[in-house]
Amino acid sequence: MRSVFPVLTVVVVIFIAWYAGAIALNARWADDKAERAGVELSLTELVADTWSQDKPKLPAPHQVAAEIWKTTGAMVAKGRGFSKRSLFYHSWVTFSSTTLGFLMGTVLGVGLAVGIVYNRTMDMSVMPWVIASQTIPIIAIAPMIIVVLNAVGISGLLPKAMISMYLSFFPVVVGMVKGLRSPQVMQLDQMRTWNASPSQTFWKLRLPASMPYLFTSLKIAMAASLVGAIIGELPTGAVAGLGARLLTGSYYGQTIQIWSALVMAATLAAVLVGLIGLVQRITLKRMGMAQ
Amino acid sequence: MTGDTVISAKDLSLTFQTNDGPVHALKDVSLDVVKGDFVSFIGPSGCGKTTFLRCMADLEHPTGGTITVNGVSAEEARRARAYGYVFQAAGLYPWRTIGGNIRLPLEIMGSGKADQDARVKRVLELVDLAGFENKFPWQLSGGMQQRASIARALAFDADILLMDEPFGALDEIVRDHLNEQLLQLWDRTGKTICFVTHSIPEAVYLSTRIVVMSPRPGRITDVIDSPLPRERPLNIRETPEFLEVAHRVREGLRAGHGE
Amino acid sequence: MTWLVAGLAAWALGWWINTTLARRPRTRITRTVVPVVFGLTVIVIWECVVRGLAIPSVLLPAPTMIAVRFIHATAILWEDFVQTAIKGALSGYVMGCGAAVLVAIAVDRSPFLQRGLLPVGNFVAALPIVGIAPILVMWFGFDWQSKAAVVVVMVFFPMLVNTVQGLQETDAMQRDLMRTYAAGYWQALFKLRLPAAMPFIFNGLKIATTLALIGAIVAEFFGSPIRGMGFRISTSVGQLATDLVWAEIVVAALAGSGFYGAVALIERAVTFWHPSQRGRG
């Protein structure tokens, strides 16, 4: 609770800077317009204009909020909450490929981590490549994955989810390898003195010990997965999803649309990561690991 | 020597290959441990006392000589769960309660639920922790955690207890208390205990036999049969007999160091 | 069919070599050879499968085809590399990381700012920041400046969070020691806290290398002059010139791992004392 006031202060400062930035960036357009109309703008008129342009360089927060309301709440009120113009619809599209990719990435990541921890050959052959694969800007492959999978007749959710999977499996592998190796040598020796089988050691010691690591990497993986889904929507011809909204917005100079899609994406990220945090708290508390 | 030999080491050697050449952790160590004995292993660090204990537990593989536990090889003894092992740190799982931690080896060995409950209850009483079953380890003091780890080693009723500096990380007062309790426990259960320590008073106070070891290469320099009675109050440590044994241990350590 | 059999044989051979090597004690040599064998095996299998199943090159070109294309197109690839990796990613990386370290030091002096900025920074670091690419392309134009701006924003927050965390790394005893020397703030900062923060700073720098290239490439999807890796990839995909796309991906991979490797080398030289770096020599 101690940090509520400082955080609020920072947030307020950000909003002030945002409004000020809107004035600074949009003033030229307003001046030009006034000049063409042959009128002189007073300061208040100028400010009012910069905060209410149609295609501003930087829309003011209330414009973005209004746009978001228009494309979410207002549409729900009209009973068209899921029409193609609704942000709920686009968020849903992005959400579904994010979570699918996240789930696939988690399964792949945990599987690889188990293999790496239990198999020396795999540890030595695969682990360096897993790390190397992340120094590569994967995104470069995104357009191609989409196009290639389209060519073999796979389209829609799966190609996007594949990109999300690729981005999200890495934090899971690294975190889980660390977690599964987190038991001390002493605890592993202890298991040996009881003549425990490898599977008993896994289920009773390694897996529970890895839980805190798993959740930390799941949060990172979820954030990465959302990035993957958004980027995966860029080359699909911009049909649906928050990424598509960004792209069409940038084609037609609809800055308010871009910003509202951005805010929606941020909200989605916050909700998803927050959900994992919640599950983490409950699980660790139940396990007695939260202190 | 009377009674049955429980642990028997003959010309045991163990050499580690390191980057700086071979290290002789143990060289030609021979020792018989008799049923019901309380044997302490004492020596400076690097003398191989822990390595010796780990050989008994089949946690290290000797490079020479033989070791038998209960008449079979150390590995077979481990598979038969012939001993309980207490490590330097309690090493309790933070995600299990005290009861859950003690139940852990029982689950691994596949004993039934009712049997587990009964055993947990019994060993918790044995180490004076009754009523703490549902606490988590991190809610307990260091001494209590170490007692819980002893209870865990006792839970499956092995005849041998191997203890590797179990009280090394605890302060003097707690250690005295635990030493006293350990003696009572040994007296009541009649187990054979092998106990690694670097404290002379602890070794003399607890043991029926004290094995003095020295480093480079790790070997046994002296084996002292304690003349002290089985019944030992804490103040026995001020008697002349106690001091005499302690003196002999100290001499043995010094001799091993002098070479 | 022969190709498929050859692929299977390559797989068996690679697996056999690696299991044999993995059983031997870990040395510098086995640590390098094993992953290399693995990588080569994958490439050989890829080649064999593409040829054996006669996969059209539009879908997945064979490694040899990519290599040939790579050699013939070096001029284009180099131009793209300079545009995206040097002008876009590297300049943005230097500016973003530099700014983040300075801000972190400033934030570190004020507990109020720390408590306020850190949660916000952590929150922002989890957001899909690449999304601002279209906005920054509108603001700074199509050329590399807008790419560098995207990179600055992308690397700033992870870097800030890591540096602030690193500056808090020193324990009370070490700080008390500095106090007994009557060391001033700047002395304590340069002699104790910055060195202690180095492992964290380098962790941030390493994360930022990948983010920088991602940012620069993605920003080009939203508009760029007719050069750059992101531009080339998206247009070549449209023209079904998959081999050129793959050649571009090879460049991206080389640039990414080279960039990361360079930072890791500097890290090893600077933080040789840290447990994670010790005993690797």
PDB file of N, CA, C and O in Angstrom, chain A residues 223 226-227 230 262 265-266 269, chain C residues 124-132:
ATOM      1  N   ALA A 223       3.289 -12.628 -21.959  1.00  0.00           N
ATOM      2  CA  ALA A 223       3.538 -11.333 -22.586  1.00  0.00           C
ATOM      3  C   ALA A 223       4.130 -11.523 -23.981  1.00  0.00           C
ATOM      4  O   ALA A 223       3.700 -10.889 -24.950  1.00  0.00           O
ATOM      5  N   LEU A 226       1.553 -12.716 -26.534  1.00  0.00           N
ATOM      6  CA  LEU A 226       0.671 -11.657 -27.045  1.00  0.00           C
ATOM      7  C   LEU A 226       1.378 -10.856 -28.139  1.00  0.00           C
ATOM      8  O   LEU A 226       0.791 -10.553 -29.190  1.00  0.00           O
ATOM      9  N   VAL A 227       2.644 -10.555 -27.914  1.00  0.00           N
ATOM     10  CA  VAL A 227       3.423  -9.866 -28.947  1.00  0.00           C
ATOM     11  C   VAL A 227       3.406 -10.693 -30.226  1.00  0.00           C
ATOM     12  O   VAL A 227       3.192 -10.169 -31.323  1.00  0.00           O
ATOM     13  N   ILE A 230       0.052 -10.492 -32.028  1.00  0.00           N
ATOM     14  CA  ILE A 230      -0.155  -9.200 -32.705  1.00  0.00           C
ATOM     15  C   ILE A 230       0.673  -9.126 -33.981  1.00  0.00           C
ATOM     16  O   ILE A 230       0.181  -8.724 -35.041  1.00  0.00           O
ATOM     17  N   LEU A 262      -3.961  -0.081 -29.229  1.00  0.00           N
ATOM     18  CA  LEU A 262      -2.817  -0.230 -28.325  1.00  0.00           C
ATOM     19  C   LEU A 262      -3.255  -0.364 -26.871  1.00  0.00           C
ATOM     20  O   LEU A 262      -2.777  -1.234 -26.130  1.00  0.00           O
ATOM     21  N   ALA A 265      -4.685  -3.685 -26.317  1.00  0.00           N
ATOM     22  CA  ALA A 265      -3.645  -4.712 -26.217  1.00  0.00           C
ATOM     23  C   ALA A 265      -2.976  -4.667 -24.850  1.00  0.00           C
ATOM     24  O   ALA A 265      -2.709  -5.711 -24.230  1.00  0.00           O
ATOM     25  N   ALA A 266      -2.722  -3.440 -24.368  1.00  0.00           N
ATOM     26  CA  ALA A 266      -2.106  -3.299 -23.049  1.00  0.00           C
ATOM     27  C   ALA A 266      -3.009  -3.876 -21.981  1.00  0.00           C
ATOM     28  O   ALA A 266      -2.557  -4.588 -21.070  1.00  0.00           O
ATOM     29  N   ALA A 269      -2.889  -7.613 -22.106  1.00  0.00           N
ATOM     30  CA  ALA A 269      -1.643  -8.092 -21.499  1.00  0.00           C
ATOM     31  C   ALA A 269      -1.739  -8.050 -19.987  1.00  0.00           C
ATOM     32  O   ALA A 269      -1.404  -9.020 -19.290  1.00  0.00           O
TER      33      ALA A 269
ATOM     34  N   VAL C 124       4.835  -1.737 -17.819  1.00  0.00           N
ATOM     35  CA  VAL C 124       5.072  -1.394 -19.224  1.00  0.00           C
ATOM     36  C   VAL C 124       5.944  -2.450 -19.896  1.00  0.00           C
ATOM     37  O   VAL C 124       5.752  -2.791 -21.060  1.00  0.00           O
ATOM     38  N   ALA C 125       6.912  -3.001 -19.131  1.00  0.00           N
ATOM     39  CA  ALA C 125       7.809  -3.997 -19.720  1.00  0.00           C
ATOM     40  C   ALA C 125       7.034  -5.227 -20.170  1.00  0.00           C
ATOM     41  O   ALA C 125       7.476  -5.962 -21.051  1.00  0.00           O
ATOM     42  N   ALA C 126       5.856  -5.480 -19.559  1.00  0.00           N
ATOM     43  CA  ALA C 126       5.065  -6.652 -19.933  1.00  0.00           C
ATOM     44  C   ALA C 126       4.098  -6.353 -21.084  1.00  0.00           C
ATOM     45  O   ALA C 126       3.436  -7.241 -21.576  1.00  0.00           O
ATOM     46  N   LEU C 127       4.034  -5.082 -21.509  1.00  0.00           N
ATOM     47  CA  LEU C 127       3.082  -4.724 -22.560  1.00  0.00           C
ATOM     48  C   LEU C 127       3.656  -5.014 -23.941  1.00  0.00           C
ATOM     49  O   LEU C 127       4.863  -5.042 -24.127  1.00  0.00           O
ATOM     50  N   PRO C 128       2.783  -5.234 -24.919  1.00  0.00           N
ATOM     51  CA  PRO C 128       3.263  -5.429 -26.293  1.00  0.00           C
ATOM     52  C   PRO C 128       3.682  -4.098 -26.902  1.00  0.00           C
ATOM     53  O   PRO C 128       2.939  -3.474 -27.630  1.00  0.00           O
ATOM     54  N   ILE C 129       4.905  -3.679 -26.565  1.00  0.00           N
ATOM     55  CA  ILE C 129       5.358  -2.349 -26.953  1.00  0.00           C
ATOM     56  C   ILE C 129       5.544  -2.209 -28.458  1.00  0.00           C
ATOM     57  O   ILE C 129       5.445  -1.111 -29.000  1.00  0.00           O
ATOM     58  N   VAL C 130       5.819  -3.345 -29.152  1.00  0.00           N
ATOM     59  CA  VAL C 130       5.997  -3.223 -30.605  1.00  0.00           C
ATOM     60  C   VAL C 130       4.829  -2.517 -31.235  1.00  0.00           C
ATOM     61  O   VAL C 130       4.968  -1.955 -32.321  1.00  0.00           O
ATOM     62  N   GLY C 131       3.676  -2.548 -30.570  1.00  0.00           N
ATOM     63  CA  GLY C 131       2.476  -1.929 -31.120  1.00  0.00           C
ATOM     64  C   GLY C 131       2.638  -0.447 -31.402  1.00  0.00           C
ATOM     65  O   GLY C 131       1.911   0.116 -32.228  1.00  0.00           O
ATOM     66  N   ILE C 132       3.580   0.229 -30.744  1.00  0.00           N
ATOM     67  CA  ILE C 132       3.736   1.663 -31.009  1.00  0.00           C
ATOM     68  C   ILE C 132       4.464   1.909 -32.317  1.00  0.00           C
ATOM     69  O   ILE C 132       4.609   3.050 -32.733  1.00  0.00           O
TER      70      ILE C 132
END
